[in-house]
Coordinates of C-alpha atoms and ligand atoms in Angstrom, one line a residue:
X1189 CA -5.4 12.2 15.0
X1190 CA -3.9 15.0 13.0
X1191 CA -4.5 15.2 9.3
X1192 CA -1.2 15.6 6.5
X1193 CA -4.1 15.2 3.8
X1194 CA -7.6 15.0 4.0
X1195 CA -9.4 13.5 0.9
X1196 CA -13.4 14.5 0.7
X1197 CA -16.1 13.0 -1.7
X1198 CA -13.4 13.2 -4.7
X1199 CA -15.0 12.3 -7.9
X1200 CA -13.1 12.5 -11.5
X1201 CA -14.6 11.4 -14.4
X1202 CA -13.3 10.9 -17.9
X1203 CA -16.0 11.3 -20.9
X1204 CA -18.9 9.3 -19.4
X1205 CA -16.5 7.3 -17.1
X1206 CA -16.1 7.9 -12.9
X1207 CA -12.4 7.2 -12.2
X1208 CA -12.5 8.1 -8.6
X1209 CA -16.2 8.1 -7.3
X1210 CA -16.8 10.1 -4.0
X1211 CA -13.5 8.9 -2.5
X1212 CA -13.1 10.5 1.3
X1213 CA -9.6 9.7 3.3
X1214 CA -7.8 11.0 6.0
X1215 CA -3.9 10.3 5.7
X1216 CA -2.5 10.6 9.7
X1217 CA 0.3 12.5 10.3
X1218 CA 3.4 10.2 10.8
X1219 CA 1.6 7.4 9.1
X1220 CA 2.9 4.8 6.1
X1221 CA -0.1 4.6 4.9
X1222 CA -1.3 2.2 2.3
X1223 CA -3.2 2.3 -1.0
X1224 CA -4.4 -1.1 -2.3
X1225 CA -6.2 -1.6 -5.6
X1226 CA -6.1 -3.9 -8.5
X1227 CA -4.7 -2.3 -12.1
X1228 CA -7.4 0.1 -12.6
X1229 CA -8.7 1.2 -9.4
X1230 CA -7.9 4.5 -9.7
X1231 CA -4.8 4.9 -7.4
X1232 CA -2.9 6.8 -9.7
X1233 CA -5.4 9.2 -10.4
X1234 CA -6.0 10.2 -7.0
X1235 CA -2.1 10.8 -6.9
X1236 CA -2.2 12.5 -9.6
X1237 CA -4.7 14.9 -8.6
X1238 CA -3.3 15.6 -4.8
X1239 CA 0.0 16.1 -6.6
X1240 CA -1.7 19.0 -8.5
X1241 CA -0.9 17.1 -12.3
X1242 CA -4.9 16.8 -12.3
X1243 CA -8.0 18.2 -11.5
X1244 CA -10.7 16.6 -9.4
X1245 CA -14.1 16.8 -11.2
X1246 CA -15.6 17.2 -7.9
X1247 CA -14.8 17.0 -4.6
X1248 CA -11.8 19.1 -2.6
X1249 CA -8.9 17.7 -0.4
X1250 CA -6.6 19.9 2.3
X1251 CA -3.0 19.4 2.6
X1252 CA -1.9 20.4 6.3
X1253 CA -5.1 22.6 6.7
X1254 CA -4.9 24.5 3.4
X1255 CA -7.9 23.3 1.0
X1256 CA -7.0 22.5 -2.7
X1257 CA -9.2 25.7 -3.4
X1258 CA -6.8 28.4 -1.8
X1259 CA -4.9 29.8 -3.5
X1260 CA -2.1 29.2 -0.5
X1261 CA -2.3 25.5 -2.0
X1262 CA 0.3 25.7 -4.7
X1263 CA 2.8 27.2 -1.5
X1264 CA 2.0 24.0 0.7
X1265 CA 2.2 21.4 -2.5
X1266 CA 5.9 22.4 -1.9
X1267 CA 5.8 20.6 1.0
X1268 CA 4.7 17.6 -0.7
X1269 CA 7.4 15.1 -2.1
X1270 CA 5.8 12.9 -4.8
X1271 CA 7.1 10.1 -7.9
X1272 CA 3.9 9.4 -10.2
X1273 CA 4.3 6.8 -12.1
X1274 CA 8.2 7.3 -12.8
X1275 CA 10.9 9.0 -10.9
X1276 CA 11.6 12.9 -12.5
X1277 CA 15.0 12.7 -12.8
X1278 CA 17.6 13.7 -15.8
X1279 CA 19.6 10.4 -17.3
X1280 CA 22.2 12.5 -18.5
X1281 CA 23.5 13.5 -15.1
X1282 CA 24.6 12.1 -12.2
X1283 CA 22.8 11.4 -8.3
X1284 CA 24.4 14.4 -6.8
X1285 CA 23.5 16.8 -10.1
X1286 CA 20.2 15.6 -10.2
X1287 CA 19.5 16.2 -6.2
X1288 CA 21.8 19.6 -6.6
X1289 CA 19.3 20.9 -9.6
X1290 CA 15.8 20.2 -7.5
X1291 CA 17.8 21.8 -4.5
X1292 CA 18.0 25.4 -7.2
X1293 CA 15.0 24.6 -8.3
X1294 CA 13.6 24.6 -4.7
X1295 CA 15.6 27.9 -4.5
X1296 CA 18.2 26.1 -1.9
X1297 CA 21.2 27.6 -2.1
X1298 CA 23.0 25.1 0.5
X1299 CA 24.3 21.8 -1.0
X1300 CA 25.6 20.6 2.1
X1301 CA 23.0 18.2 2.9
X1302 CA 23.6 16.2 -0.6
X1303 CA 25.7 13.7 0.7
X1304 CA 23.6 13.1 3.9
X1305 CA 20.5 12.6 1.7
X1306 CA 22.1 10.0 -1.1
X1307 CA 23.2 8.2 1.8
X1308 CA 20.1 7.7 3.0
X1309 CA 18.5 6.4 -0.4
X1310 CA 21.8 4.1 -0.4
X1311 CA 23.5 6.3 -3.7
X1312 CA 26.6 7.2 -1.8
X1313 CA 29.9 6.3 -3.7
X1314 CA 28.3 6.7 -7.1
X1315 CA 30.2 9.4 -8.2
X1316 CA 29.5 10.6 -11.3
X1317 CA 27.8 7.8 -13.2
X1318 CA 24.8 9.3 -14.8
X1319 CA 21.3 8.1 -13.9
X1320 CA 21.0 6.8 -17.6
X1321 CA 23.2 3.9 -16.4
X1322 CA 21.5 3.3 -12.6
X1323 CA 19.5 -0.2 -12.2
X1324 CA 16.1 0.4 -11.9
X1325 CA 16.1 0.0 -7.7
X1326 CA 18.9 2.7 -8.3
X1327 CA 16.6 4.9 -10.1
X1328 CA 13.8 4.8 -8.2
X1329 CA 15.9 5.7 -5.0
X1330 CA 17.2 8.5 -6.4
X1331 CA 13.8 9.8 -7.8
X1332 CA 12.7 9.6 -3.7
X1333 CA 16.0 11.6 -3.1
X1334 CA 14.6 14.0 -5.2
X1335 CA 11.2 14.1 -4.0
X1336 CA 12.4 14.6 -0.1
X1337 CA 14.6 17.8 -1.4
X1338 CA 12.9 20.4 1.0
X1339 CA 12.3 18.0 3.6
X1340 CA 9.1 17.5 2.6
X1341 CA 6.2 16.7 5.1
X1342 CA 4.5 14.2 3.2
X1343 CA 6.0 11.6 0.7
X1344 CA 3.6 10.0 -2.6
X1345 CA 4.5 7.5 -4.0
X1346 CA 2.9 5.3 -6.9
X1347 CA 3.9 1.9 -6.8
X1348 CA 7.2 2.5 -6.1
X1349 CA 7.7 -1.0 -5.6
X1350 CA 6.7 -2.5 -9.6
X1351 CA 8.8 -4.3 -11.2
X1352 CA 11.8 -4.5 -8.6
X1353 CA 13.5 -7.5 -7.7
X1354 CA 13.5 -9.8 -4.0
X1355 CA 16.8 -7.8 -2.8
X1356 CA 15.4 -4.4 -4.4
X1357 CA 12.5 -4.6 -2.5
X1358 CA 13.6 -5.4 0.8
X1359 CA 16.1 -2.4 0.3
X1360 CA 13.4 0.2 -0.8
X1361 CA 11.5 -0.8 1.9
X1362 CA 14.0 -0.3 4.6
X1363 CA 14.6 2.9 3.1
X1364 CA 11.0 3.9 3.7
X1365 CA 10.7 3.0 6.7
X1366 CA 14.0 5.1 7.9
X1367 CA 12.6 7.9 6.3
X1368 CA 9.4 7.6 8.4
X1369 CA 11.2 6.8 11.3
X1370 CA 14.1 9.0 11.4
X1371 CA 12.3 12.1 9.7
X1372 CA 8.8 11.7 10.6
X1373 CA 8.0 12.1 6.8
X1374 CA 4.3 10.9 6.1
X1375 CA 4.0 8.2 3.2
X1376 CA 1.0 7.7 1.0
X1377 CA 2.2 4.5 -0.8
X1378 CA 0.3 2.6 -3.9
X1379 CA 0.5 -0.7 -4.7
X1380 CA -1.4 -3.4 -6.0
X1381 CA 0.1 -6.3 -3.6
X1382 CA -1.4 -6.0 -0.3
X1383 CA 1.6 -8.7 1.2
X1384 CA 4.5 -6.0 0.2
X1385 CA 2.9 -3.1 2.1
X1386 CA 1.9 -5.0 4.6
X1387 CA 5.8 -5.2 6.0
X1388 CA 5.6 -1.3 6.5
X1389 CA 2.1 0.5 6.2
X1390 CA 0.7 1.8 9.4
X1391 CA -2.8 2.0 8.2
X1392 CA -3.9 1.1 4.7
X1393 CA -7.0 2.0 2.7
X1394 CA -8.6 -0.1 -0.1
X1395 CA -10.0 1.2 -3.2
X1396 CA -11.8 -0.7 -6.3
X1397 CA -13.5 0.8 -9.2
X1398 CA -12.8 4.4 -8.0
X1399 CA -14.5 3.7 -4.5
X1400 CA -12.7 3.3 -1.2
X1401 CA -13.8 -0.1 -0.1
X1402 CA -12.6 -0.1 3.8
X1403 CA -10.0 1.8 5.7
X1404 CA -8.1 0.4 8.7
X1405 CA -5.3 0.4 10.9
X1406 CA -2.4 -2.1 9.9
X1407 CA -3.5 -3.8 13.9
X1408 CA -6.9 -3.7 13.0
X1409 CA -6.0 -5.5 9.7
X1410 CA -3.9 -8.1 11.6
X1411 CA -7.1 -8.8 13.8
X1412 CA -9.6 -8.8 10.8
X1413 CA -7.6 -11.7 8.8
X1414 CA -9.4 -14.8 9.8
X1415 CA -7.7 -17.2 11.3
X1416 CA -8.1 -21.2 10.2
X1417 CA -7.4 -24.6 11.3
X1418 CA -6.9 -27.4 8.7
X1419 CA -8.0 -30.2 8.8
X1420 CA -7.3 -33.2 7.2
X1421 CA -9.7 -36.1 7.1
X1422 CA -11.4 -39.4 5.8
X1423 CA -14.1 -37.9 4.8
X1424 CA -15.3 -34.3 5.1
X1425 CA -18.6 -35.4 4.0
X1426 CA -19.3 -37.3 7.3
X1427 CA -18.0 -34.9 9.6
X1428 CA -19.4 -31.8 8.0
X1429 CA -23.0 -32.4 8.7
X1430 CA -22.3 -32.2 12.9
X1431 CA -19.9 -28.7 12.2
X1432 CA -23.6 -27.4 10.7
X1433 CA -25.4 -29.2 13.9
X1434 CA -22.8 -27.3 16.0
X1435 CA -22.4 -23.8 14.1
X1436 CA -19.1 -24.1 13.4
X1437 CA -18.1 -22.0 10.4
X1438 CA -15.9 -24.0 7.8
X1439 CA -15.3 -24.1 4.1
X1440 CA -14.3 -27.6 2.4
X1441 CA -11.4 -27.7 0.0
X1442 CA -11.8 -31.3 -1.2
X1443 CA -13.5 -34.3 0.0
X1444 CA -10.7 -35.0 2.6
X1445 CA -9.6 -31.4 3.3
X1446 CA -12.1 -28.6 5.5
X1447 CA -11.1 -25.4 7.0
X1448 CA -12.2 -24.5 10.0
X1449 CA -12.6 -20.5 10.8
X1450 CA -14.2 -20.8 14.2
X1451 CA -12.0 -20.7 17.3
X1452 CA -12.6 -24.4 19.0
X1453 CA -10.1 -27.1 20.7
X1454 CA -8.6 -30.3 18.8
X1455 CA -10.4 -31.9 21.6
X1456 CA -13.5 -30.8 20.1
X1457 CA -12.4 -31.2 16.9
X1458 CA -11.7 -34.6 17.1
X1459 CA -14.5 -35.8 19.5
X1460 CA -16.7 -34.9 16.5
X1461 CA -14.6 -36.5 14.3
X1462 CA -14.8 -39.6 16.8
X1463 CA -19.1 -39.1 16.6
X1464 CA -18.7 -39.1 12.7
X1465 CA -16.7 -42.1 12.2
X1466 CA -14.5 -40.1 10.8
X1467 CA -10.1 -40.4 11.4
X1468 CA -8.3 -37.2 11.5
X1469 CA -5.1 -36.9 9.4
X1470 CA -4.0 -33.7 10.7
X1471 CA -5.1 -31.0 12.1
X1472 CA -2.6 -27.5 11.0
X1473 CA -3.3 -23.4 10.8
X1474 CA -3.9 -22.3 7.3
X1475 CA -4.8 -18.7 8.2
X1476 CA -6.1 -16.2 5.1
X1477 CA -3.6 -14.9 3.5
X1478 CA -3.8 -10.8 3.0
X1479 CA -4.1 -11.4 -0.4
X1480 CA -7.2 -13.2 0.5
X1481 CA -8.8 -11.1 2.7
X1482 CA -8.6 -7.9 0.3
X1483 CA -9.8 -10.3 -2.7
X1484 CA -13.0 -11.4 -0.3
X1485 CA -13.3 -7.6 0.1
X1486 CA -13.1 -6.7 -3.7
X1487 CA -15.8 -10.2 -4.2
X1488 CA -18.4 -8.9 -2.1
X1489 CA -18.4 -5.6 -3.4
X1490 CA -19.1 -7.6 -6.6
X1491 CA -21.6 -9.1 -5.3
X1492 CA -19.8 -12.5 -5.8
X1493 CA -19.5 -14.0 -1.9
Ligands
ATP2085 P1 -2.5 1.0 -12.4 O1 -1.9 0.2 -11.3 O2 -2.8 0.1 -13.6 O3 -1.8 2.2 -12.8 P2 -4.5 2.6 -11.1 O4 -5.2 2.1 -9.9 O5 -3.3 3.5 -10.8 O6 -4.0 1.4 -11.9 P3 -5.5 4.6 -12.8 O7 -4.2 4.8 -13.6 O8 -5.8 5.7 -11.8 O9 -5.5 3.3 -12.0 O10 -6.7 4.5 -13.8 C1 -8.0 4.2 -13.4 C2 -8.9 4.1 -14.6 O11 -9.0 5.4 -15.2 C3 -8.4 3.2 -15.6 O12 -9.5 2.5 -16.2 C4 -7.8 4.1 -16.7 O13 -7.9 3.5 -18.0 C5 -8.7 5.3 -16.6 N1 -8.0 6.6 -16.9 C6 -6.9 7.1 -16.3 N2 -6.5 8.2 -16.9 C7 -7.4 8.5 -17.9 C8 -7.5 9.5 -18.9 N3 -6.6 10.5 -19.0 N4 -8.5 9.4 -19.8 C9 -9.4 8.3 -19.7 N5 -9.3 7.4 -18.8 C10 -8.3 7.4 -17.9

């Protein structure tokens, strides 16, 4: 699949600490495509240096084909939309001024497409209320306004989601994926809650101390969380014993509770249950959560499961 960005062996290191340690990724072309990590990993670094507001230490990375070593680079970094850490707009002036100054500064000298674009981050009507007085959700829509000025081929955004509300979310995230949809516009997006990309990224890539843990496609994801039954029992002490006899994988929760991560009948279930002397409560699905399965990732890169 086509490239927008192609990431290889970045390293960056501050004093005598690696911030980003070898990291190698291939954003698709037409992809949402997701950048997990705790506080700390290293996301905004690596957007950071892609953006061209850093240099890598080591390592190179190609934006449609150009490497970050041509000097043709800084030309195709304008077709790159970005908002690191907080949107670049002015306070003192309004949506459509701060859209119509990025236009000049682009060197546009058609405004035309002003009003199309605010209405697609949802800023239409707001007249000429300055961004000083826009809610945060406000703000950060108008900051993407600003970054797709140019009609930019990819989009970077760091945590774009932080510190929004339920409603503010769901609105930013519909936004996204319009933008995606209706413009083709690539997305590298950050965030450190897997369960709020989850509802848009296409493929997602997970990094932890600098190092890209695992990358996958949002299906292959799907597939990868483990699926569970729960059970509840008299005693998961009795019936665990004949799930080891049996090989059936499980981890018990307390001394009535087990879950059960292999894929067998409630038949089965409870015909062992029946050999153990053992009543069964209730059988339910208590699938991993995404949360989970990124956590078990970041754990056994630890060393801890
Ligand atoms: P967060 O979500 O908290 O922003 P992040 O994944 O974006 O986390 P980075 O901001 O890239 O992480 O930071 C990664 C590590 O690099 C952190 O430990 C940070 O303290 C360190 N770091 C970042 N910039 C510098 C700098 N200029 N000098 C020294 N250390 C830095």
């Amino acid at each position: 699949m086509e490239s927008v960005l192609s990431i290889k062996d970045l390293t960056k290191v501050y004093g005598k600490f690696s911030v980003l340690k070898g990291v190698t990724l291939d954003i698709p072309k037409g992809s949402i495509f997701g950048l997990v990590g705790r506080n700390g990993a290293g996301k905004t670094t690596l957007m950071r240096i892609v953006t061209g507001l850093a240099e890598p230490t080591s390592g190179s990375y190609s934006l449609s084909g150009i490497s970050s070593t041509d000097k043709k680079i800084l030309s195709v970094r304008r077709r790159m939309g970005s908002i690191i850490e907080s949107p670049a707009i002015y306070r003192n002036l309004s949506a459509y001024d701060n859209v119509k100054l990025q236009y000049i500064n682009l060197g546009m000298t058609s405004y035309d497409s002003i009003p199309e674009l605010l209405e697609l981050v949802d800023l239409q009507g707001t007249g000429k209320k300055k961004a000083g007085k826009f809610s945060l959700g406000m703000r950060q829509r108008l900051g993407i306004a600003v970054a797709l000025c140019g009609n930019p081929d990819i989009l970077i955004l760091d945590e774009p989601i932080n510190g929004l509300d339920p409603q503010g979310i769901i609105q930013m995230r519909e936004i996204l994926l319009k933008i995606n949809h209706e413009r083709h516009t690539t997305i590298l997006i950050s965030s450190h809650i897997l369960e709020e990309l989850s509802k848009l990224a296409t493929h997602y890539a997970f990094i932890e101390k600098g190092e890209i843990l695992q990358t996958l496609s949002s299906h292959d994801l799907m597939s990868k969380v483990r699926k569970a039954s729960r059970l509840v029992v008299t005693s998961t002490e009795l019936l665990c014993p004949l799930f080891d006899r049996e090989g059936i994988e499980y981890k018990v929760e307390n001394e009535e509770t087990v879950d059960i991560f292999s894929d067998i009948s409630a038949t089965r279930i409870i015909a062992l249950a029946n050999e153990a002397g053992v009543e069964v409560v209730s059988i339910s699905d208590n699938n991993e959560s995404l949360e989970g399965y990124f956590m078990n990732l970041v754990a056994k890169k630890d060393g801890i499961v």
